[in-house]
PDB file of C-alpha atoms in Angstrom:
ATOM      1  CA  MET A   5      58.978  19.438   0.392  1.00 37.00           C
ATOM      2  CA  LYS A   6      56.978  16.318  -0.383  1.00 47.00           C
ATOM      3  CA  ASN A   7      53.434  17.716  -0.542  1.00 57.00           C
ATOM      4  CA  LYS A   8      53.485  20.955  -2.496  1.00 74.00           C
ATOM      5  CA  CYS A   9      49.726  21.463  -2.267  1.00 79.00           C
ATOM      6  CA  LYS A  10      48.192  23.227   0.745  1.00 79.00           C
ATOM      7  CA  ASP A  11      44.787  21.612   0.083  1.00 83.00           C
ATOM      8  CA  CYS A  12      43.160  25.036   0.210  1.00 87.00           C
ATOM      9  CA  GLY A  13      40.620  24.305  -2.530  1.00 89.00           C
ATOM     10  CA  ASN A  14      41.291  27.523  -4.450  1.00 91.00           C
ATOM     11  CA  CYS A  15      41.896  25.537  -7.637  1.00 91.00           C
ATOM     12  CA  CYS A  16      38.456  23.925  -7.319  1.00 94.00           C
ATOM     13  CA  CYS A  17      36.568  27.179  -6.745  1.00 93.00           C
ATOM     14  CA  GLU A  18      34.462  28.374  -9.706  1.00 93.00           C
ATOM     15  CA  THR A  19      36.459  26.108 -11.985  1.00 91.00           C
ATOM     16  CA  GLU A  20      36.223  26.380 -15.753  1.00 89.00           C
ATOM     17  CA  MET A  21      38.207  23.190 -16.268  1.00 92.00           C
ATOM     18  CA  ILE A  22      37.995  21.936 -19.847  1.00 92.00           C
ATOM     19  CA  LEU A  23      37.368  18.194 -20.187  1.00 94.00           C
ATOM     20  CA  SER A  24      38.438  15.826 -22.918  1.00 93.00           C
ATOM     21  CA  SER A  25      36.488  12.697 -23.790  1.00 91.00           C
ATOM     22  CA  ARG A  26      39.376  10.778 -22.217  1.00 93.00           C
ATOM     23  CA  ASP A  27      38.879  12.744 -18.973  1.00 94.00           C
ATOM     24  CA  VAL A  28      35.170  11.887 -18.943  1.00 93.00           C
ATOM     25  CA  ASP A  29      35.869   8.200 -19.590  1.00 91.00           C
ATOM     26  CA  ARG A  30      38.564   8.059 -16.901  1.00 92.00           C
ATOM     27  CA  ILE A  31      36.221   9.646 -14.338  1.00 93.00           C
ATOM     28  CA  ARG A  32      33.304   7.364 -15.217  1.00 90.00           C
ATOM     29  CA  ASN A  33      35.476   4.237 -15.142  1.00 89.00           C
ATOM     30  CA  ASN A  34      36.388   5.006 -11.542  1.00 85.00           C
ATOM     31  CA  ASP A  35      33.368   3.484  -9.762  1.00 73.00           C
ATOM     32  CA  LEU A  36      31.165   6.204 -11.253  1.00 75.00           C
ATOM     33  CA  LYS A  37      29.730   4.202 -14.151  1.00 76.00           C
ATOM     34  CA  ASN A  38      26.180   4.979 -13.035  1.00 80.00           C
ATOM     35  CA  LEU A  39      26.829   8.700 -12.700  1.00 85.00           C
ATOM     36  CA  PRO A  40      25.131  10.506 -15.582  1.00 89.00           C
ATOM     37  CA  ILE A  41      27.592  12.630 -17.533  1.00 90.00           C
ATOM     38  CA  ALA A  42      25.257  15.612 -17.148  1.00 92.00           C
ATOM     39  CA  ASN A  43      25.903  15.504 -13.391  1.00 93.00           C
ATOM     40  CA  PHE A  44      29.512  16.580 -13.827  1.00 94.00           C
ATOM     41  CA  VAL A  45      29.866  17.930 -17.377  1.00 95.00           C
ATOM     42  CA  GLU A  46      28.458  21.072 -18.948  1.00 95.00           C
ATOM     43  CA  LYS A  47      28.943  22.564 -22.372  1.00 93.00           C
ATOM     44  CA  THR A  48      30.448  26.026 -22.782  1.00 91.00           C
ATOM     45  CA  ASP A  49      29.175  28.637 -25.238  1.00 90.00           C
ATOM     46  CA  ASP A  50      32.140  27.643 -27.436  1.00 86.00           C
ATOM     47  CA  GLY A  51      30.996  24.014 -27.506  1.00 88.00           C
ATOM     48  CA  LEU A  52      33.728  22.745 -25.185  1.00 90.00           C
ATOM     49  CA  PHE A  53      33.003  20.410 -22.291  1.00 93.00           C
ATOM     50  CA  GLN A  54      33.941  21.523 -18.808  1.00 94.00           C
ATOM     51  CA  LEU A  55      33.532  20.431 -15.213  1.00 95.00           C
ATOM     52  CA  ARG A  56      30.267  21.455 -13.619  1.00 96.00           C
ATOM     53  CA  ASN A  57      30.296  23.591 -10.480  1.00 95.00           C
ATOM     54  CA  LYS A  58      28.016  23.128  -7.494  1.00 94.00           C
ATOM     55  CA  ASN A  59      27.739  25.749  -4.758  1.00 93.00           C
ATOM     56  CA  GLY A  60      30.743  27.569  -6.222  1.00 94.00           C
ATOM     57  CA  PHE A  61      33.068  24.565  -6.380  1.00 95.00           C
ATOM     58  CA  CYS A  62      33.823  21.691  -8.726  1.00 96.00           C
ATOM     59  CA  VAL A  63      31.215  18.944  -8.225  1.00 95.00           C
ATOM     60  CA  PHE A  64      33.978  16.577  -7.103  1.00 95.00           C
ATOM     61  CA  PHE A  65      35.393  18.880  -4.422  1.00 95.00           C
ATOM     62  CA  ASP A  66      34.627  17.870  -0.845  1.00 93.00           C
ATOM     63  CA  SER A  67      34.443  21.231   0.935  1.00 89.00           C
ATOM     64  CA  THR A  68      34.394  19.606   4.380  1.00 90.00           C
ATOM     65  CA  ILE A  69      37.837  18.051   4.086  1.00 90.00           C
ATOM     66  CA  LYS A  70      38.997  20.308   1.221  1.00 89.00           C
ATOM     67  CA  LEU A  71      40.029  17.453  -1.051  1.00 91.00           C
ATOM     68  CA  CYS A  72      39.145  16.187  -4.499  1.00 92.00           C
ATOM     69  CA  LYS A  73      36.948  13.067  -4.457  1.00 92.00           C
ATOM     70  CA  ILE A  74      38.445  11.874  -7.761  1.00 93.00           C
ATOM     71  CA  TYR A  75      42.051  12.998  -7.334  1.00 92.00           C
ATOM     72  CA  ALA A  76      43.540   9.777  -8.752  1.00 93.00           C
ATOM     73  CA  VAL A  77      41.521  10.179 -11.965  1.00 94.00           C
ATOM     74  CA  ARG A  78      41.250  13.976 -12.055  1.00 94.00           C
ATOM     75  CA  PRO A  79      41.059  15.724 -15.440  1.00 96.00           C
ATOM     76  CA  GLN A  80      44.206  16.544 -17.395  1.00 95.00           C
ATOM     77  CA  GLY A  81      43.812  20.268 -16.747  1.00 94.00           C
ATOM     78  CA  CYS A  82      43.775  19.645 -12.998  1.00 94.00           C
ATOM     79  CA  ARG A  83      47.014  17.707 -13.395  1.00 93.00           C
ATOM     80  CA  PHE A  84      48.642  20.713 -15.104  1.00 92.00           C
ATOM     81  CA  TYR A  85      47.521  23.134 -12.380  1.00 93.00           C
ATOM     82  CA  PRO A  86      48.673  25.687 -11.196  1.00 92.00           C
ATOM     83  CA  LEU A  87      50.011  26.259 -14.705  1.00 91.00           C
ATOM     84  CA  ILE A  88      47.099  27.573 -16.762  1.00 91.00           C
ATOM     85  CA  TYR A  89      46.607  29.056 -20.204  1.00 90.00           C
ATOM     86  CA  ASP A  90      45.581  32.712 -20.253  1.00 89.00           C
ATOM     87  CA  SER A  91      43.522  33.000 -23.441  1.00 84.00           C
ATOM     88  CA  ASP A  92      43.607  36.815 -23.363  1.00 88.00           C
ATOM     89  CA  LYS A  93      47.409  36.989 -23.166  1.00 89.00           C
ATOM     90  CA  LYS A  94      47.870  33.810 -25.269  1.00 87.00           C
ATOM     91  CA  LEU A  95      50.431  32.349 -22.879  1.00 89.00           C
ATOM     92  CA  CYS A  96      50.780  30.021 -19.930  1.00 91.00           C
ATOM     93  CA  ILE A  97      50.926  31.562 -16.484  1.00 90.00           C
ATOM     94  CA  LEU A  98      51.037  30.343 -12.911  1.00 91.00           C
ATOM     95  CA  ASP A  99      47.597  30.882 -11.405  1.00 91.00           C
ATOM     96  CA  GLN A 100      47.889  33.403  -8.603  1.00 89.00           C
ATOM     97  CA  ASP A 101      44.863  31.870  -6.857  1.00 91.00           C
ATOM     98  CA  CYS A 102      47.248  29.085  -5.855  1.00 91.00           C
ATOM     99  CA  PRO A 103      49.092  30.039  -2.643  1.00 89.00           C
ATOM    100  CA  ARG A 104      52.253  28.134  -3.687  1.00 86.00           C
ATOM    101  CA  PRO A 105      52.460  28.238  -7.498  1.00 84.00           C
ATOM    102  CA  GLU A 106      56.242  28.570  -7.618  1.00 81.00           C
ATOM    103  CA  LEU A 107      56.711  25.183  -5.933  1.00 83.00           C
ATOM    104  CA  PHE A 108      55.114  23.232  -8.778  1.00 83.00           C
ATOM    105  CA  TYR A 109      57.174  24.437 -11.733  1.00 80.00           C
ATOM    106  CA  ARG A 110      60.529  25.498 -10.353  1.00 81.00           C
ATOM    107  CA  ASP A 111      62.546  25.506 -13.560  1.00 81.00           C
ATOM    108  CA  LYS A 112      61.810  27.199 -16.861  1.00 85.00           C
ATOM    109  CA  GLN A 113      62.290  24.001 -18.875  1.00 87.00           C
ATOM    110  CA  SER A 114      59.588  22.149 -16.920  1.00 86.00           C
ATOM    111  CA  HIS A 115      57.318  25.179 -17.199  1.00 84.00           C
ATOM    112  CA  MET A 116      57.759  25.404 -20.984  1.00 89.00           C
ATOM    113  CA  LYS A 117      57.365  21.658 -21.540  1.00 91.00           C
ATOM    114  CA  THR A 118      54.080  21.587 -19.632  1.00 91.00           C
ATOM    115  CA  CYS A 119      52.894  24.742 -21.374  1.00 91.00           C
ATOM    116  CA  LYS A 120      53.304  23.008 -24.732  1.00 93.00           C
ATOM    117  CA  LYS A 121      51.250  20.087 -23.426  1.00 92.00           C
ATOM    118  CA  ILE A 122      48.520  22.464 -22.261  1.00 91.00           C
ATOM    119  CA  VAL A 123      48.350  24.183 -25.641  1.00 90.00           C
ATOM    120  CA  ARG A 124      48.188  20.823 -27.469  1.00 90.00           C
ATOM    121  CA  PHE A 125      45.484  19.615 -25.087  1.00 90.00           C
ATOM    122  CA  LEU A 126      43.381  22.741 -25.635  1.00 89.00           C
ATOM    123  CA  GLU A 127      43.892  22.646 -29.406  1.00 87.00           C
ATOM    124  CA  LYS A 128      42.623  19.052 -29.482  1.00 86.00           C
ATOM    125  CA  GLN A 129      39.497  20.012 -27.550  1.00 83.00           C
ATOM    126  CA  VAL A 130      38.767  22.926 -29.890  1.00 76.00           C
ATOM    127  CA  LEU A 131      39.293  20.710 -32.954  1.00 65.00           C
ATOM    128  CA  PHE A 132      37.003  18.063 -31.469  1.00 59.00           C
ATOM    129  CA  THR A 133      34.156  20.570 -31.084  1.00 58.00           C
ATOM    130  CA  LYS A 134      34.428  21.464 -34.764  1.00 57.00           C
ATOM    131  CA  LEU A 135      33.892  17.877 -35.983  1.00 46.00           C
TER     132      LEU A 135
END
């Protein structure tokens, strides 16, 4: 199966996607240089930066065609999806909001490797907020 994604938009609904400074730079360097950061970034209570939502969806989600407007330069967390970090359970899980999560990480080794990347990514963002 070439295209694993159903383009349902569930992953873009009420997103709490954490952003790194590299994510912000990559997005802005993609013909969005004049877009104020405040238009797509908000700060969490924990001091982390995350994607802003508009009308219940990520600001970059086109609800008409159900596609991401910045897919080629999407944030790192979006690239990891549907593997997400459950902060309550302290482990990576496949998001059940995705209708086909099992198609993205078929083998345990791939799942574990990406989970380690997610944890490192999140740790870097938390450390950055403490500077």
